[in-house]
mmCIF file of C-alpha atoms in Angstrom:
data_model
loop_
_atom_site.group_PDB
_atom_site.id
_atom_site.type_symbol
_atom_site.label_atom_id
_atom_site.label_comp_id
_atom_site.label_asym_id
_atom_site.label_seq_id
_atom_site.Cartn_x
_atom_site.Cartn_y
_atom_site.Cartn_z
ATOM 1 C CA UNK A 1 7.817 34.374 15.798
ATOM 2 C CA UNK A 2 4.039 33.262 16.547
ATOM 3 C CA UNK A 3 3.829 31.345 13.527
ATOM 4 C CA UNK A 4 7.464 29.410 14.348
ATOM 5 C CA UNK A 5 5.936 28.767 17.545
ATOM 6 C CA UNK A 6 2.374 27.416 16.066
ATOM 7 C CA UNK A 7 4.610 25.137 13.165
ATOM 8 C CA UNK A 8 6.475 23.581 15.929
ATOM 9 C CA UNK A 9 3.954 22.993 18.347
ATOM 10 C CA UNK A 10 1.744 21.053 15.313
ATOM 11 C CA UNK A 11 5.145 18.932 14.868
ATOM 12 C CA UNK A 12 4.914 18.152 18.437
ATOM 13 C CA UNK A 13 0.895 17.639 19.067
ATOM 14 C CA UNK A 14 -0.176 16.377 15.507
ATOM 15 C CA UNK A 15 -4.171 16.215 15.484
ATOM 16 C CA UNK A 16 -5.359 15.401 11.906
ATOM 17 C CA UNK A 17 -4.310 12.222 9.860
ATOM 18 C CA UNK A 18 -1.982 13.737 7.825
ATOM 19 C CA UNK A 19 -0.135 15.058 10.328
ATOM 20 C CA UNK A 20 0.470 12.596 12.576
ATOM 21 C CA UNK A 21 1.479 10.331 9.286
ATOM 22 C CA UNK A 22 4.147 12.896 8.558
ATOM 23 C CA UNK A 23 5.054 12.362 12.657
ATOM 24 C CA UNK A 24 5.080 9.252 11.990
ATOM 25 C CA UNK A 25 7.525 9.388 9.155
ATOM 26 C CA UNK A 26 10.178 11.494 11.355
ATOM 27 C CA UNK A 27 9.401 9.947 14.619
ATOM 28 C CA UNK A 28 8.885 6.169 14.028
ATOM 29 C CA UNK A 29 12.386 4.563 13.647
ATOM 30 C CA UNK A 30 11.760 1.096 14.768
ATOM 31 C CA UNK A 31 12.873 -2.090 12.686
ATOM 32 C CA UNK A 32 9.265 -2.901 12.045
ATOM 33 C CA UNK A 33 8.569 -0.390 10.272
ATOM 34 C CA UNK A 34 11.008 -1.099 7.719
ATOM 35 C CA UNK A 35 10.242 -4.990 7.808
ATOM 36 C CA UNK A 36 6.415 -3.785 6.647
ATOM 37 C CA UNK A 37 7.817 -1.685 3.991
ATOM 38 C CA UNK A 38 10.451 -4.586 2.839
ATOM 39 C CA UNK A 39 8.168 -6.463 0.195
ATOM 40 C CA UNK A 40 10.296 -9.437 0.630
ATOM 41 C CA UNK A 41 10.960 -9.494 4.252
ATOM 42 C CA UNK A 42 6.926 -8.494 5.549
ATOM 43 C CA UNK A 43 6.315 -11.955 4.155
ATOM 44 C CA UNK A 44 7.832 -13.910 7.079
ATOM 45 C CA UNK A 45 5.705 -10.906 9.421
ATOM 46 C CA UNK A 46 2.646 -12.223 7.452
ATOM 47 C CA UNK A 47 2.974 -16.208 8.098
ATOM 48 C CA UNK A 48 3.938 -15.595 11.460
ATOM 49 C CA UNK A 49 0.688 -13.404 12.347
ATOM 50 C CA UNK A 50 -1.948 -14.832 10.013
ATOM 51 C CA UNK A 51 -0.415 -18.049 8.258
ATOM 52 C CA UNK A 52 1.758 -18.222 4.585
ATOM 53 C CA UNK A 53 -1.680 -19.703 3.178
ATOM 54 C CA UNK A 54 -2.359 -16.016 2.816
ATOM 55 C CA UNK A 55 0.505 -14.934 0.818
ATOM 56 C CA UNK A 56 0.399 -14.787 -3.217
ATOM 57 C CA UNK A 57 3.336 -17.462 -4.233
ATOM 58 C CA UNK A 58 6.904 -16.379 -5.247
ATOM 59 C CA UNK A 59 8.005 -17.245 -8.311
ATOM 60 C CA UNK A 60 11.466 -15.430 -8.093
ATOM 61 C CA UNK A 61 13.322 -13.086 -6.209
ATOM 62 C CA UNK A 62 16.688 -11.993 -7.705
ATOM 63 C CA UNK A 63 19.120 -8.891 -6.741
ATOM 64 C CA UNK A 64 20.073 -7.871 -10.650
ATOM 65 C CA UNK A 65 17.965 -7.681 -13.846
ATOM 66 C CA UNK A 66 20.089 -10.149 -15.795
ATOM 67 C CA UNK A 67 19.003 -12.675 -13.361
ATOM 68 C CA UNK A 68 15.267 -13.015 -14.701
ATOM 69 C CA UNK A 69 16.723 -13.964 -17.831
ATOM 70 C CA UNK A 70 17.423 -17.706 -16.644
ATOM 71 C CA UNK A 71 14.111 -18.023 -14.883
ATOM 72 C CA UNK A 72 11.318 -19.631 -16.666
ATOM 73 C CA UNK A 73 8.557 -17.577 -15.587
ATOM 74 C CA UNK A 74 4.997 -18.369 -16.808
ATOM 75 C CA UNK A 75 2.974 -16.553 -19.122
ATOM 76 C CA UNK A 76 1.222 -13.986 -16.588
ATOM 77 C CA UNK A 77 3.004 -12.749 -13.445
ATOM 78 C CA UNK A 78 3.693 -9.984 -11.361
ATOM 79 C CA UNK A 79 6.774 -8.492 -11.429
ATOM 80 C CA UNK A 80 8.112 -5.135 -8.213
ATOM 81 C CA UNK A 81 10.968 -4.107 -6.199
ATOM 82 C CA UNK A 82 11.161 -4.734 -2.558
ATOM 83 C CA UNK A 83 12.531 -0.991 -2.229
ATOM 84 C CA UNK A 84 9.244 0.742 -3.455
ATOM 85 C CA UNK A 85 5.935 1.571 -3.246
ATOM 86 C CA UNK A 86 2.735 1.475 -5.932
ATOM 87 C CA UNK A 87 5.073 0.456 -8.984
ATOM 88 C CA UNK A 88 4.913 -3.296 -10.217
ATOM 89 C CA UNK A 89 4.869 -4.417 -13.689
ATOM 90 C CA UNK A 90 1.641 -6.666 -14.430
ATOM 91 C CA UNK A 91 1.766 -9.236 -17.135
ATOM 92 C CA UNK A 92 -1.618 -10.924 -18.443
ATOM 93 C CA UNK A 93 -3.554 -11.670 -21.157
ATOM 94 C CA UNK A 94 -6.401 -9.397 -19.972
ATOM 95 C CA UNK A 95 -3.857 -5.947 -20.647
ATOM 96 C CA UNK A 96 -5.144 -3.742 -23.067
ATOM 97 C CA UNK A 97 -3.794 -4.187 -26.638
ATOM 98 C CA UNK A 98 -2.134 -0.951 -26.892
ATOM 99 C CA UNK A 99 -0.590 -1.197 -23.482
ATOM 100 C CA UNK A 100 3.560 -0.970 -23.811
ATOM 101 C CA UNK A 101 6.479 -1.160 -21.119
ATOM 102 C CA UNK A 102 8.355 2.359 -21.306
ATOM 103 C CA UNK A 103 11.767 2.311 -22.482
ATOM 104 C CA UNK A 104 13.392 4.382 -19.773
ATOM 105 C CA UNK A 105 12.175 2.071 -16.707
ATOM 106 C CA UNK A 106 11.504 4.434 -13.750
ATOM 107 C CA UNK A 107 9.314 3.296 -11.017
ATOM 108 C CA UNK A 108 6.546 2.291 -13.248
ATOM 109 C CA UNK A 109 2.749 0.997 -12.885
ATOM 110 C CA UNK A 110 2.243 -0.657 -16.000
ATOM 111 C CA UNK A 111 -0.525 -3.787 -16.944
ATOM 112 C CA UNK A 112 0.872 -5.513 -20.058
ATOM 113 C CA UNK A 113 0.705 -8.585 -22.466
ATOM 114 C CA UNK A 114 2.725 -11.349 -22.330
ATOM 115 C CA UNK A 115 3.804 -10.248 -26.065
ATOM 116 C CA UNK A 116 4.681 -7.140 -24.838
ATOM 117 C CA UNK A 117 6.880 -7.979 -22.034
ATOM 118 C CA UNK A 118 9.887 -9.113 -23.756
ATOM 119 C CA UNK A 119 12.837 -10.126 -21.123
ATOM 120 C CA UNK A 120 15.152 -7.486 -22.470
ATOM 121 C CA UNK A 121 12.457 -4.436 -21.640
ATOM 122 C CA UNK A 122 12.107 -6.504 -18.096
ATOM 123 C CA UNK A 123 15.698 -6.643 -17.071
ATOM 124 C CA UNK A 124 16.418 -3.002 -17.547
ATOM 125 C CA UNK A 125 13.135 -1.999 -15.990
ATOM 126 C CA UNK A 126 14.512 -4.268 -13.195
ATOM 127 C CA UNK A 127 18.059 -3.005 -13.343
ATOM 128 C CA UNK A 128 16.604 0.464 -13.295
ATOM 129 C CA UNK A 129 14.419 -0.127 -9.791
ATOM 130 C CA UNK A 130 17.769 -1.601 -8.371
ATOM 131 C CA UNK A 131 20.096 1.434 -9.202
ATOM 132 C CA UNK A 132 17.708 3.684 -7.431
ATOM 133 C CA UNK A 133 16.810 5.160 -3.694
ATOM 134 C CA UNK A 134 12.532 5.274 -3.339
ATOM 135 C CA UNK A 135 11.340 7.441 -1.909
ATOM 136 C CA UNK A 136 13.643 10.570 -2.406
ATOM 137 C CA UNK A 137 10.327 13.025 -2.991
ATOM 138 C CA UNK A 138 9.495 16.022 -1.029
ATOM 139 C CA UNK A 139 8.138 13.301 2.000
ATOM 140 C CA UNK A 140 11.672 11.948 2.220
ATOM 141 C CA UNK A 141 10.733 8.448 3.485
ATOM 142 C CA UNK A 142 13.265 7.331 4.957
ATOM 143 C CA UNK A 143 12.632 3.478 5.579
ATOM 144 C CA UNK A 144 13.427 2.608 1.932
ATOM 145 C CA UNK A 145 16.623 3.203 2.187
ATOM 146 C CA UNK A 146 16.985 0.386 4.726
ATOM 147 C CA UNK A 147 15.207 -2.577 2.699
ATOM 148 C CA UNK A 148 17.765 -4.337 0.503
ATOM 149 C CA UNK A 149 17.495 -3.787 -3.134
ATOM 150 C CA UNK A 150 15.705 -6.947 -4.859
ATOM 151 C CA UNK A 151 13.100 -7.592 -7.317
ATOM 152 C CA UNK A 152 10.197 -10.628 -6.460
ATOM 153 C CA UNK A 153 8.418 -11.917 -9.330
ATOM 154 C CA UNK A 154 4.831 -13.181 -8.092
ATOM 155 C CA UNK A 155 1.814 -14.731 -9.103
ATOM 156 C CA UNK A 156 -0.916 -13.037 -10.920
ATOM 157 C CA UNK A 157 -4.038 -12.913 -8.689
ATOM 158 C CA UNK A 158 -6.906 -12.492 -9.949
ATOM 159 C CA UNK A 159 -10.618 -12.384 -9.063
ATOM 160 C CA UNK A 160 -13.357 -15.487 -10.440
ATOM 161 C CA UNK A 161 -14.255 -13.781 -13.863
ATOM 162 C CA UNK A 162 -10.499 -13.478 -14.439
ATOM 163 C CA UNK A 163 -9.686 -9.905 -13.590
ATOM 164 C CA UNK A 164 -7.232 -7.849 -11.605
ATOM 165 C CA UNK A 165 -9.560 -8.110 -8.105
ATOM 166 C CA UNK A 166 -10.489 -5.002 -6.085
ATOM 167 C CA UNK A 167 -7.935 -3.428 -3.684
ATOM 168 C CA UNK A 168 -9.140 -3.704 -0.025
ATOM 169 C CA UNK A 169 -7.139 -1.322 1.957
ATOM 170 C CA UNK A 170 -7.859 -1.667 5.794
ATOM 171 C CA UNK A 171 -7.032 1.593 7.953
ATOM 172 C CA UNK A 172 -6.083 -0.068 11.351
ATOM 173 C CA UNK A 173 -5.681 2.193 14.497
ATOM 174 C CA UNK A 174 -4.213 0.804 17.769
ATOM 175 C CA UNK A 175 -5.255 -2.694 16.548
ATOM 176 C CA UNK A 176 -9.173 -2.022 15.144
ATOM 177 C CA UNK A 177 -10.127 -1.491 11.755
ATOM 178 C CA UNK A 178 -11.722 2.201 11.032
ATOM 179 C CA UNK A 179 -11.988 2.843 7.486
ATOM 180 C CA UNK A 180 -11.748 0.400 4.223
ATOM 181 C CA UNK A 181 -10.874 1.951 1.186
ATOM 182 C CA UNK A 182 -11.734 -0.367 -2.222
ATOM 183 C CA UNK A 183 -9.885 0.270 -5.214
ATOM 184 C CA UNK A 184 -10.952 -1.375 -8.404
ATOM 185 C CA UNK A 185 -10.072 -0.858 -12.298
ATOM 186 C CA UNK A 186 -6.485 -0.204 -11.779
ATOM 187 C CA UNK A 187 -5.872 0.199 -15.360
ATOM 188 C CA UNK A 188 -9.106 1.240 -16.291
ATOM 189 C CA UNK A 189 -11.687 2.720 -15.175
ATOM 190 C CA UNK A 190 -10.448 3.105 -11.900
ATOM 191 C CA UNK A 191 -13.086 4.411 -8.527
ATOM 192 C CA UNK A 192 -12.215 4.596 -5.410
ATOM 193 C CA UNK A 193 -15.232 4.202 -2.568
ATOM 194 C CA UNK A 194 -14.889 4.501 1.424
ATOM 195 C CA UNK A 195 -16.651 2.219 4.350
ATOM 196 C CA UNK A 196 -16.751 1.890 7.587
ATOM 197 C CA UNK A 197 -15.914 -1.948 8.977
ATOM 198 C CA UNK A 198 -20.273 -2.438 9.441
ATOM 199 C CA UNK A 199 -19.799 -1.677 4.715
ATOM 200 C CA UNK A 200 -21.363 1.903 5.426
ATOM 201 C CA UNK A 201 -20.445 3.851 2.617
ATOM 202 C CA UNK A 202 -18.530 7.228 3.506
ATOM 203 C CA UNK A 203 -19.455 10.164 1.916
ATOM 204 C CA UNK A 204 -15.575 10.973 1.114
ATOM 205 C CA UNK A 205 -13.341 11.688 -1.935
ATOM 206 C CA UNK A 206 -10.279 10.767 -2.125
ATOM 207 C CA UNK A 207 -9.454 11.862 -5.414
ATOM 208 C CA UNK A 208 -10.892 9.172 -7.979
ATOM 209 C CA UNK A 209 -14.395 8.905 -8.281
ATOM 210 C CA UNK A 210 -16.905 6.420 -6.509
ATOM 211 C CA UNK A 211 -18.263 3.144 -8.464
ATOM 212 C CA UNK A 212 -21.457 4.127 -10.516
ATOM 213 C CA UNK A 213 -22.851 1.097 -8.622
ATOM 214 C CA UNK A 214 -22.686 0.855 -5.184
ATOM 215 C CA UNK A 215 -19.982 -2.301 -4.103
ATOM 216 C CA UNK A 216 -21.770 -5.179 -2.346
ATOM 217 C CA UNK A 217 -20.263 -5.897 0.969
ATOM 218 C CA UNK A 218 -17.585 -8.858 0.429
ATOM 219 C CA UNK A 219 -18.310 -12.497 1.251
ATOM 220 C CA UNK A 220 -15.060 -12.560 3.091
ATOM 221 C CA UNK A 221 -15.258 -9.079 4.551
ATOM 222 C CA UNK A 222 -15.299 -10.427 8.258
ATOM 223 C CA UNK A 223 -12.135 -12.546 7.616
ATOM 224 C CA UNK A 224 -10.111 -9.361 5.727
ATOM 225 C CA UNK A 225 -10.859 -7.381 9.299
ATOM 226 C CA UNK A 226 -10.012 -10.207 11.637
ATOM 227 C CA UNK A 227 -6.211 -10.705 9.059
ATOM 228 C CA UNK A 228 -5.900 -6.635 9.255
ATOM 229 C CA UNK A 229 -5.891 -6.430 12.876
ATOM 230 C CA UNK A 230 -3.774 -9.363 13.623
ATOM 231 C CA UNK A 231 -1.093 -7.914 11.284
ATOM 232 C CA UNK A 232 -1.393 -4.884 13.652
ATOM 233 C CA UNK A 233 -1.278 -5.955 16.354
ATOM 234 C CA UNK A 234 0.954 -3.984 18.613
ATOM 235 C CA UNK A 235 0.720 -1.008 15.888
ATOM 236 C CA UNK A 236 -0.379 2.371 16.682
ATOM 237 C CA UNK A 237 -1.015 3.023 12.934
ATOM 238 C CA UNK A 238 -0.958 0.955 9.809
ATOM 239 C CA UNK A 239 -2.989 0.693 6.397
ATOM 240 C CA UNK A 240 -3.259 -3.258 5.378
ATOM 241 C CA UNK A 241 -4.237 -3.886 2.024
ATOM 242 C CA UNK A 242 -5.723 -7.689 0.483
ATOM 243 C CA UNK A 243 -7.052 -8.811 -1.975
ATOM 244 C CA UNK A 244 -10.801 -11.269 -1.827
ATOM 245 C CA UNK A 245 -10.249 -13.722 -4.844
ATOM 246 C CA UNK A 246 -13.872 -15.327 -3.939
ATOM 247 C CA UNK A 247 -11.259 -18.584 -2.904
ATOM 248 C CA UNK A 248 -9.106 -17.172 -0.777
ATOM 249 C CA UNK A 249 -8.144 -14.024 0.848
ATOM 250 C CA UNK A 250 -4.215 -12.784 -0.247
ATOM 251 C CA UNK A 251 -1.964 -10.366 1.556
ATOM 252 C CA UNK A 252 -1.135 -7.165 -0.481
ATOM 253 C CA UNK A 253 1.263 -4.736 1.488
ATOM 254 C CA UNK A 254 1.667 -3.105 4.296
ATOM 255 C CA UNK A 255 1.467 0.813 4.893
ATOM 256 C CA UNK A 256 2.959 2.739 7.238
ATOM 257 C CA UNK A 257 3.016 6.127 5.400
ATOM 258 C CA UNK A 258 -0.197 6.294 3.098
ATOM 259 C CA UNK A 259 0.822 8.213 0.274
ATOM 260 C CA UNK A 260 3.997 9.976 2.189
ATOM 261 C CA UNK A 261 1.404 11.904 4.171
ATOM 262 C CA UNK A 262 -0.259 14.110 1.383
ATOM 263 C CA UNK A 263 -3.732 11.718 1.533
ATOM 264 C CA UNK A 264 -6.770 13.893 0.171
ATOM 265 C CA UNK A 265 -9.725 14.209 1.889
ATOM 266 C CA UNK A 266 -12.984 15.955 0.216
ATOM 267 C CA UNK A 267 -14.833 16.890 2.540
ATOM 268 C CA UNK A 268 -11.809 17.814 4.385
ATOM 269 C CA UNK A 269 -13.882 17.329 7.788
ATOM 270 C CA UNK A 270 -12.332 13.681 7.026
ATOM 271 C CA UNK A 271 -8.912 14.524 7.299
ATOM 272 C CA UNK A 272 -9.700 15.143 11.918
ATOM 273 C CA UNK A 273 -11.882 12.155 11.649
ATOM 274 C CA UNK A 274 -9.357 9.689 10.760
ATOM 275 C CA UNK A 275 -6.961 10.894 12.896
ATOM 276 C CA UNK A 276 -9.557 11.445 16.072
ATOM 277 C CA UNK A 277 -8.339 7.768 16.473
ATOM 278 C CA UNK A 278 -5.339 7.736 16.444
ATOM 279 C CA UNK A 279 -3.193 9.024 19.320
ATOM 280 C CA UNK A 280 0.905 9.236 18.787
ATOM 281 C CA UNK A 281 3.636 7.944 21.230
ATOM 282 C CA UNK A 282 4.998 10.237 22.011
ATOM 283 C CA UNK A 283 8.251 8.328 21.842
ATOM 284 C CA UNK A 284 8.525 6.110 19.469
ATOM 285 C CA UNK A 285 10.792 2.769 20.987
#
C-alpha cells in the first residue's frame, strides 16, 4: 500500500526531468503541443515567432508515396514524415558508399547516395511511414496520433565544408535556455557534448561519447538562444533544435517529449538538475 501511495504521489509532484517529461506526456493536452510535433504545421509557428528566413525550404509535401514519383526532386534532399520523430531519409553525395535504403521501410534513419535512392525504394519507404501510428512504444505519445499523415521532402543543409552540420539542441525552461546539447557525425562517428548557454562544457553523458576535441563556441551561438526562447515563449518546457550553417541559422524541430521521457543522464545527479528548473502546471489549459 506504501509503495501505491509513493508511485502516485511522484505522478502528482514530479521532481526530476524525466519525470515531469512523462507528466508532461499525460498531462499536457493542448493544441500546441501537437502543432510543435506536426513537422509540417510547426512551420507556420516558426515564421510567426522568429521569421520563415529561418526555415530549410520545402521542396514537396505529398499525403501518398506514389506522389514523389511526379516530383522532380534534385539530386540531394531530405526526405520525413510529419507523424514522427528522429527518422528521415538523407540523400547526398557525401553518404558512405556502402550505405543502402532497407527494403522493409519502417521508421528509418538512413544517409544515402543519390544512386542509391531509387524512387521505387522511396515511395514504399514513404507509403510505409503513412500506413503507420508513431509513437505506439512503451511511452505511448499520444500527440502523433493527431498530426495528419504526410511526407515533406526538404532541402539538404549542410555546413561550409559540405557536411551534415552539428545538431544544436536548446533545452528551454519557462522561456530561458538551460542546457545545449550538440550532436555531430550523425552517420559516423557520432559524440554528443553538453553546455551551459555561457559554452561551459557539462561534465554529463548522455549516452554517446564527447568530441575528442573540445567544440568551439558557435559564431552564431547568441542568435540560436535569442530563436530558442522566442519559439518558447509561453512554454513551460520545450527542447528546440537548429542547425548553424556559418550563413544562416535553420530551424530543426521542436521537442516536447525528449526521447518519450527515458533521457540518460551519467552522472545521474543531472537527471534533478535539469528538472530543478522546471516547475509543472499543475493544470495543464
Amino acid at each position: 500500500m506504501l509503495v501505491r501511495w509513493w508511485r502516485l504521489w511522484r505522478t502528482r509532484h514530479p521532481e526530476t526531468f524525466r519525470e515531469k517529461v512523462r507528466y508532461k506526456m499525460l498531462r499536457d493536452r493542448r493544441p500546441i503541443i501537437v502543432t510543435f510535433a506536426d513537422k509540417v504545421a510547426v512551420r507556420d509557428h516558426v515564421a510567426e515567432a522568429v521569421g520563415a528566413q529561418y526555415l530549410p525550404s520545402v521542396h514537396a509535401i505529398v499525403e501518398s508515396g506514389p506522389a514523389l514519383r511526379e516530383l522532380q526532386l534534385p539530386e540531394e534532399f531530405v526526405m520525413k514524415p510529419s507523424h514522427g520523430s528522429g527518422t528521415a531519409v538523407i540523400v547526398s553525395h557525401r553518404a558512405l558508399a556502402g550505405a543502402r535504403l532497407p527494403t522493409d521501410g519502417n521508421w528509418v534513419y538512413r544517409h544515402v547516395r543519390p544512386e542509391h535512392a531509387p524512387a521505387a525504394q522511396l515511395i514504399a519507404i514513404a507509403d510505409d511511414w503513412l500506413s503507420q501510428l508513431y509513437g505506439q512504444g512503451p511511452n505511448r505519445e499520444w500527440v502523433y496520433g493527431r498530426v495528419p499523415r504526410r511526407v515533406i521532402v526538404e532541402e539538404l543543409l549542410t555546413d561550409g565544408d559540405g557536411r551534415l552540420p552539428d545538431d544544436y539542441k536548446f533545452f528551454v525552461f519557462h522561456g530561458r535556455c538551460r542546457y545545449i546539447q550538440v550532436d555531430r557525425g550523425r552517420f559516423g562517428n557520432r559524440t554528443q557534448d553538453f553546455f551551459r548557454p555561457d559554452w561551459t562544457h557539462l561534465p554529463l553523458s548522455g549516452g554517446p561519447p564527447w568530441a575528442p576535441v573540445p567544440l568551439p563556441r558557435p559564431n552564431a551561438l547568441d542568435e540560436m538562444i535569442a530563436i530558442a526562447e522566442r519559439l518558447a515563449t509561453g512554454i513551460d518546457f520545450v527542447r528546440v533544435d537548429l542547425y548553424d550553417l556559418g550563413e544562416r541559422v535553420v530551424f530543426g524541430e521542436l521537442t516536447s517529449f525528449p526521447a518519450g521521457g527515458d533521457s540518460p543522464f551519467d552522472p545521474e545527479e543531472f537527471n534533478a538538475e535539469f528538472g530543478s528548473w522546471w516547475t509543472v502546471p499543475r493544470r495543464y489549459r
